[in-house]
PDB file of C-alpha atoms in Angstrom:
ATOM      1  CA  MET A   1       1.096  20.361  -0.334  1.00  0.00           C
ATOM      2  CA  LYS A   2      -2.361  20.169  -2.577  1.00  0.00           C
ATOM      3  CA  ASP A   3      -0.738  19.269  -5.782  1.00  0.00           C
ATOM      4  CA  LEU A   4       1.051  16.307  -3.755  1.00  0.00           C
ATOM      5  CA  LEU A   5      -2.170  15.076  -3.315  1.00  0.00           C
ATOM      6  CA  ASP A   6      -3.826  15.589  -6.535  1.00  0.00           C
ATOM      7  CA  SER A   7      -4.859  12.417  -7.783  1.00  0.00           C
ATOM      8  CA  GLN A   8      -5.412  13.797 -11.205  1.00  0.00           C
ATOM      9  CA  ASN A   9      -2.090  14.003 -12.222  1.00  0.00           C
ATOM     10  CA  LEU A  10      -1.486  10.563 -10.717  1.00  0.00           C
ATOM     11  CA  LYS A  11       0.545   8.556 -12.689  1.00  0.00           C
ATOM     12  CA  ALA A  12       3.166   5.839 -12.347  1.00  0.00           C
ATOM     13  CA  GLN A  13       6.113   8.410 -11.255  1.00  0.00           C
ATOM     14  CA  ILE A  14       5.063   8.011  -7.753  1.00  0.00           C
ATOM     15  CA  VAL A  15       8.242   7.653  -5.088  1.00  0.00           C
ATOM     16  CA  PHE A  16       8.227   7.378  -1.559  1.00  0.00           C
ATOM     17  CA  ALA A  17       9.621  10.214   0.126  1.00  0.00           C
ATOM     18  CA  GLN A  18      12.713  10.262   2.241  1.00  0.00           C
ATOM     19  CA  ASN A  19      13.201   7.542   4.865  1.00  0.00           C
ATOM     20  CA  THR A  20      11.367   8.521   8.234  1.00  0.00           C
ATOM     21  CA  HIS A  21      13.752   6.055  10.081  1.00  0.00           C
ATOM     22  CA  GLU A  22      11.021   5.788  13.116  1.00  0.00           C
ATOM     23  CA  GLU A  23       7.302   5.141  13.122  1.00  0.00           C
ATOM     24  CA  GLU A  24       5.177   8.004  12.757  1.00  0.00           C
ATOM     25  CA  THR A  25       3.498   8.683  15.869  1.00  0.00           C
ATOM     26  CA  PHE A  26      -0.413   9.918  15.959  1.00  0.00           C
ATOM     27  CA  HIS A  27      -3.846   9.936  17.659  1.00  0.00           C
ATOM     28  CA  GLN A  28      -6.546   8.243  16.607  1.00  0.00           C
ATOM     29  CA  ASN A  29      -8.403  11.423  15.787  1.00  0.00           C
ATOM     30  CA  ASP A  30      -5.490  12.239  12.896  1.00  0.00           C
ATOM     31  CA  LEU A  31      -5.959   9.681  11.159  1.00  0.00           C
ATOM     32  CA  VAL A  32      -7.964   9.495   7.721  1.00  0.00           C
ATOM     33  CA  GLN A  33     -10.047   6.401   6.734  1.00  0.00           C
ATOM     34  CA  LEU A  34      -9.088   5.090   3.202  1.00  0.00           C
ATOM     35  CA  PHE A  35     -10.951   2.465   1.368  1.00  0.00           C
ATOM     36  CA  PRO A  36      -9.202   0.655  -1.622  1.00  0.00           C
ATOM     37  CA  TYR A  37     -10.205   2.722  -4.736  1.00  0.00           C
ATOM     38  CA  GLY A  38      -8.006   0.722  -7.694  1.00  0.00           C
ATOM     39  CA  LEU A  39      -4.960  -0.306  -9.235  1.00  0.00           C
ATOM     40  CA  SER A  40      -2.602   1.243 -11.033  1.00  0.00           C
ATOM     41  CA  VAL A  41      -0.964  -1.081 -13.456  1.00  0.00           C
ATOM     42  CA  THR A  42       1.381   0.901 -15.936  1.00  0.00           C
ATOM     43  CA  THR A  43       4.259  -0.325 -18.376  1.00  0.00           C
ATOM     44  CA  ASP A  44       6.321  -1.581 -15.158  1.00  0.00           C
ATOM     45  CA  ALA A  45       3.598  -3.996 -13.942  1.00  0.00           C
ATOM     46  CA  THR A  46       6.798  -5.086 -11.928  1.00  0.00           C
ATOM     47  CA  ARG A  47       5.249  -2.324  -9.425  1.00  0.00           C
ATOM     48  CA  PRO A  48       1.517  -1.877  -9.246  1.00  0.00           C
ATOM     49  CA  PHE A  49       0.071   0.158  -6.969  1.00  0.00           C
ATOM     50  CA  LEU A  50      -3.216  -0.128  -4.734  1.00  0.00           C
ATOM     51  CA  LEU A  51      -4.536   3.327  -4.782  1.00  0.00           C
ATOM     52  CA  LEU A  52      -6.246   3.932  -1.828  1.00  0.00           C
ATOM     53  CA  LYS A  53      -8.682   7.209  -0.854  1.00  0.00           C
ATOM     54  CA  ASP A  54     -10.796   8.676   1.709  1.00  0.00           C
ATOM     55  CA  GLU A  55     -14.558   8.983   1.496  1.00  0.00           C
ATOM     56  CA  ALA A  56     -14.850  12.400   0.280  1.00  0.00           C
ATOM     57  CA  HIS A  57     -11.966  11.733  -2.395  1.00  0.00           C
ATOM     58  CA  VAL A  58      -9.756  14.411  -1.327  1.00  0.00           C
ATOM     59  CA  TYR A  59      -6.726  12.327  -0.117  1.00  0.00           C
ATOM     60  CA  THR A  60      -5.204   9.565  -2.458  1.00  0.00           C
ATOM     61  CA  LEU A  61      -2.878   6.901  -0.956  1.00  0.00           C
ATOM     62  CA  PRO A  62      -0.808   4.917  -3.191  1.00  0.00           C
ATOM     63  CA  VAL A  63       0.238   1.501  -1.999  1.00  0.00           C
ATOM     64  CA  ALA A  64       3.125  -0.379  -3.510  1.00  0.00           C
ATOM     65  CA  VAL A  65       2.300  -4.248  -3.671  1.00  0.00           C
ATOM     66  CA  SER A  66       3.719  -7.070  -5.768  1.00  0.00           C
ATOM     67  CA  PRO A  67       2.005  -8.239  -8.882  1.00  0.00           C
ATOM     68  CA  ILE A  68       1.251 -11.632  -6.674  1.00  0.00           C
ATOM     69  CA  ASP A  69      -0.654  -9.532  -4.113  1.00  0.00           C
ATOM     70  CA  ALA A  70      -2.504  -7.037  -6.638  1.00  0.00           C
ATOM     71  CA  GLY A  71      -4.078  -9.759  -8.324  1.00  0.00           C
ATOM     72  CA  VAL A  72      -4.895 -11.550  -5.290  1.00  0.00           C
ATOM     73  CA  ALA A  73      -7.132  -7.973  -4.712  1.00  0.00           C
ATOM     74  CA  LEU A  74      -8.304  -7.971  -8.632  1.00  0.00           C
ATOM     75  CA  SER A  75      -9.326 -11.723  -7.592  1.00  0.00           C
ATOM     76  CA  GLN A  76     -10.628 -11.412  -4.700  1.00  0.00           C
ATOM     77  CA  ASN A  77     -13.295  -8.276  -5.516  1.00  0.00           C
ATOM     78  CA  ASN A  78     -14.429  -9.688  -8.445  1.00  0.00           C
ATOM     79  CA  LYS A  79     -17.897 -10.266  -8.327  1.00  0.00           C
ATOM     80  CA  VAL A  80     -18.304 -12.338 -11.287  1.00  0.00           C
ATOM     81  CA  VAL A  81     -16.541 -15.313 -10.606  1.00  0.00           C
ATOM     82  CA  ALA A  82     -16.974 -17.498  -7.322  1.00  0.00           C
ATOM     83  CA  GLU A  83     -15.497 -16.159  -3.949  1.00  0.00           C
ATOM     84  CA  SER A  84     -11.677 -17.558  -4.016  1.00  0.00           C
ATOM     85  CA  SER A  85      -9.089 -16.074  -1.811  1.00  0.00           C
ATOM     86  CA  PRO A  86      -5.430 -17.556  -0.780  1.00  0.00           C
ATOM     87  CA  HIS A  87      -6.292 -15.877   2.501  1.00  0.00           C
ATOM     88  CA  LYS A  88      -9.075 -18.075   3.490  1.00  0.00           C
ATOM     89  CA  PHE A  89      -7.128 -20.265   5.781  1.00  0.00           C
ATOM     90  CA  THR A  90      -5.438 -16.992   7.937  1.00  0.00           C
ATOM     91  CA  ALA A  91      -9.054 -16.162   8.187  1.00  0.00           C
ATOM     92  CA  LEU A  92     -10.153 -19.056   9.283  1.00  0.00           C
ATOM     93  CA  LEU A  93      -7.014 -19.782  12.057  1.00  0.00           C
ATOM     94  CA  LEU A  94      -7.477 -15.918  13.487  1.00  0.00           C
ATOM     95  CA  GLN A  95     -11.008 -16.745  13.959  1.00  0.00           C
ATOM     96  CA  SER A  96     -10.757 -19.752  15.327  1.00  0.00           C
ATOM     97  CA  LEU A  97      -7.998 -18.337  17.756  1.00  0.00           C
ATOM     98  CA  GLY A  98     -10.408 -15.728  18.802  1.00  0.00           C
ATOM     99  CA  ILE A  99      -7.925 -13.318  17.007  1.00  0.00           C
ATOM    100  CA  GLU A 100      -9.399 -10.011  15.050  1.00  0.00           C
ATOM    101  CA  ILE A 101      -6.925  -7.204  13.238  1.00  0.00           C
ATOM    102  CA  LYS A 102      -8.753  -4.161  14.378  1.00  0.00           C
ATOM    103  CA  GLN A 103      -7.522  -1.517  12.097  1.00  0.00           C
ATOM    104  CA  ALA A 104      -4.589  -1.352   9.678  1.00  0.00           C
ATOM    105  CA  VAL A 105      -2.397   2.066  10.138  1.00  0.00           C
ATOM    106  CA  PHE A 106       0.641   2.897   7.981  1.00  0.00           C
ATOM    107  CA  VAL A 107       3.045   4.344  10.247  1.00  0.00           C
ATOM    108  CA  GLU A 108       6.702   4.033   8.499  1.00  0.00           C
ATOM    109  CA  ILE A 109       8.522   4.465   5.265  1.00  0.00           C
ATOM    110  CA  LYS A 110      11.860   2.839   4.997  1.00  0.00           C
ATOM    111  CA  GLY A 111      13.676   2.655   1.382  1.00  0.00           C
ATOM    112  CA  SER A 112      10.648   2.133  -1.580  1.00  0.00           C
ATOM    113  CA  HIS A 113       8.653  -0.100   1.146  1.00  0.00           C
ATOM    114  CA  GLN A 114       5.736   1.578   3.282  1.00  0.00           C
ATOM    115  CA  TYR A 115       5.147  -0.094   6.320  1.00  0.00           C
ATOM    116  CA  VAL A 116       1.531  -0.565   8.068  1.00  0.00           C
ATOM    117  CA  ARG A 117       0.755  -1.633  11.889  1.00  0.00           C
ATOM    118  CA  LEU A 118      -1.933  -4.183  12.517  1.00  0.00           C
ATOM    119  CA  TYR A 119      -3.685  -3.530  15.484  1.00  0.00           C
ATOM    120  CA  ILE A 120      -4.736  -6.552  16.612  1.00  0.00           C
ATOM    121  CA  SER A 121      -7.564  -8.084  19.684  1.00  0.00           C
ATOM    122  CA  GLY A 122      -7.197 -11.721  21.271  1.00  0.00           C
ATOM    123  CA  HIS A 123      -4.204 -12.620  21.469  1.00  0.00           C
ATOM    124  CA  PRO A 124      -2.738 -13.299  24.600  1.00  0.00           C
ATOM    125  CA  ALA A 125       0.993 -11.527  24.281  1.00  0.00           C
ATOM    126  CA  THR A 126       0.861  -8.800  21.515  1.00  0.00           C
ATOM    127  CA  ASN A 127      -1.478  -5.715  20.590  1.00  0.00           C
ATOM    128  CA  SER A 128      -0.318  -5.057  17.484  1.00  0.00           C
ATOM    129  CA  VAL A 129       2.249  -6.000  14.701  1.00  0.00           C
ATOM    130  CA  LYS A 130       4.223  -4.245  11.588  1.00  0.00           C
ATOM    131  CA  LEU A 131       4.417  -5.307   8.308  1.00  0.00           C
ATOM    132  CA  ARG A 132       5.179  -4.144   5.040  1.00  0.00           C
ATOM    133  CA  ALA A 133       2.243  -2.823   3.391  1.00  0.00           C
ATOM    134  CA  ASP A 134       3.237  -4.983   0.032  1.00  0.00           C
ATOM    135  CA  GLU A 135       2.806  -7.649   2.010  1.00  0.00           C
ATOM    136  CA  ALA A 136      -0.497  -7.213   4.187  1.00  0.00           C
ATOM    137  CA  MET A 137      -2.928  -5.070   2.100  1.00  0.00           C
ATOM    138  CA  SER A 138      -4.662  -7.915   0.183  1.00  0.00           C
ATOM    139  CA  LEU A 139      -5.172  -9.745   3.466  1.00  0.00           C
ATOM    140  CA  CYS A 140      -6.411  -6.977   4.755  1.00  0.00           C
ATOM    141  CA  MET A 141      -8.964  -6.233   2.057  1.00  0.00           C
ATOM    142  CA  TYR A 142     -10.162  -9.810   2.341  1.00  0.00           C
ATOM    143  CA  LEU A 143     -10.773  -9.841   6.246  1.00  0.00           C
ATOM    144  CA  GLN A 144     -12.242  -6.173   5.692  1.00  0.00           C
ATOM    145  CA  VAL A 145      -9.660  -4.480   8.291  1.00  0.00           C
ATOM    146  CA  PRO A 146     -10.061  -0.702   8.279  1.00  0.00           C
ATOM    147  CA  LEU A 147      -7.202   1.012   6.567  1.00  0.00           C
ATOM    148  CA  PHE A 148      -5.928   4.594   8.351  1.00  0.00           C
ATOM    149  CA  ALA A 149      -3.221   7.311   7.658  1.00  0.00           C
ATOM    150  CA  THR A 150      -2.335   9.999   9.026  1.00  0.00           C
ATOM    151  CA  LYS A 151      -2.681  13.288   6.416  1.00  0.00           C
ATOM    152  CA  ASN A 152       1.462  14.180   7.063  1.00  0.00           C
ATOM    153  CA  PHE A 153       2.073   9.945   5.882  1.00  0.00           C
ATOM    154  CA  ILE A 154      -0.099  10.487   2.894  1.00  0.00           C
ATOM    155  CA  GLY A 155       1.903  13.737   1.655  1.00  0.00           C
ATOM    156  CA  ARG A 156       5.241  12.654   2.246  1.00  0.00           C
ATOM    157  CA  SER A 157       4.459   8.832   0.370  1.00  0.00           C
ATOM    158  CA  ARG A 158       3.663  10.812  -2.973  1.00  0.00           C
ATOM    159  CA  ILE A 159       6.062  12.786  -4.832  1.00  0.00           C
ATOM    160  CA  LEU A 160       5.486  13.562  -8.517  1.00  0.00           C
ATOM    161  CA  ASN A 161       7.458  15.328 -10.404  1.00  0.00           C
ATOM    162  CA  ALA A 162       9.382  15.867 -13.771  1.00  0.00           C
ATOM    163  CA  GLU A 163      12.931  14.266 -12.748  1.00  0.00           C
ATOM    164  CA  ILE A 164      11.408  11.213 -11.666  1.00  0.00           C
ATOM    165  CA  GLU A 165       9.407  10.884 -14.863  1.00  0.00           C
ATOM    166  CA  SER A 166      12.886  11.397 -16.315  1.00  0.00           C
ATOM    167  CA  GLY A 167      14.469   9.358 -14.611  1.00  0.00           C
ATOM    168  CA  ALA A 168      11.928   6.077 -14.920  1.00  0.00           C
ATOM    169  CA  GLN A 169      12.444   6.774 -18.685  1.00  0.00           C
ATOM    170  CA  LYS A 170      16.157   6.832 -18.676  1.00  0.00           C
ATOM    171  CA  ALA A 171      15.404   3.203 -16.919  1.00  0.00           C
ATOM    172  CA  GLN A 172      13.444   2.208 -19.354  1.00  0.00           C
ATOM    173  CA  ASN A 173      16.070   3.004 -22.313  1.00  0.00           C
ATOM    174  CA  PHE A 174      19.002   1.332 -20.444  1.00  0.00           C
ATOM    175  CA  GLY A 175      17.563  -2.023 -22.002  1.00  0.00           C
ATOM    176  CA  PHE A 176      18.306  -4.694 -18.912  1.00  0.00           C
ATOM    177  CA  MET A 177      15.216  -6.679 -19.831  1.00  0.00           C
ATOM    178  CA  ASP A 178      15.547  -6.485 -24.115  1.00  0.00           C
ATOM    179  CA  LYS A 179      15.580  -9.815 -25.286  1.00  0.00           C
ATOM    180  CA  GLY A 180      19.517 -11.361 -25.829  1.00  0.00           C
ATOM    181  CA  PHE A 181      20.865  -9.225 -23.317  1.00  0.00           C
ATOM    182  CA  GLY A 182      21.756 -12.097 -21.099  1.00  0.00           C
ATOM    183  CA  TYR A 183      19.798 -11.682 -18.172  1.00  0.00           C
ATOM    184  CA  LEU A 184      16.295 -12.838 -19.501  1.00  0.00           C
ATOM    185  CA  ASN A 185      16.334 -14.928 -22.666  1.00  0.00           C
TER     186      ASN A 185
END
């Protein structure tokens, strides 16, 4: 298990473990709080990973995000330019309605997607909502929502091995994106 969580060997060969087919159940004291650490953009820029780490830097959770969400996360955290975010309206709307996102907990893996449950207060009909993590990360970062996962979820989210590396290399060599193939000219 230690080698699954070894951040020194973190490369682009991150795949998600088998589907869980149901939400992970947990107790609040089972959760590890995670903080945005960095962004991994490799040769496959279509699938960047937001890297979340615990305070002690023992656990690393890679979260696949869209290139757009990765760009938003980067621009939101750029202290050199004036603050700007596409989430400003959402933040103002939630605030005006008295709704607050209290925490986000990673709860499920389906196919190549991780799911996060956002626990909210102030809404008259619901106390949580489940979303794909790649659709929620930059919003959670903008709103400074505490992010959590269980150690089990972190371990299942990261599988690093040579087979994946060779599989990724084979797919890259297949040449779908080569000029003149007909798909992208």
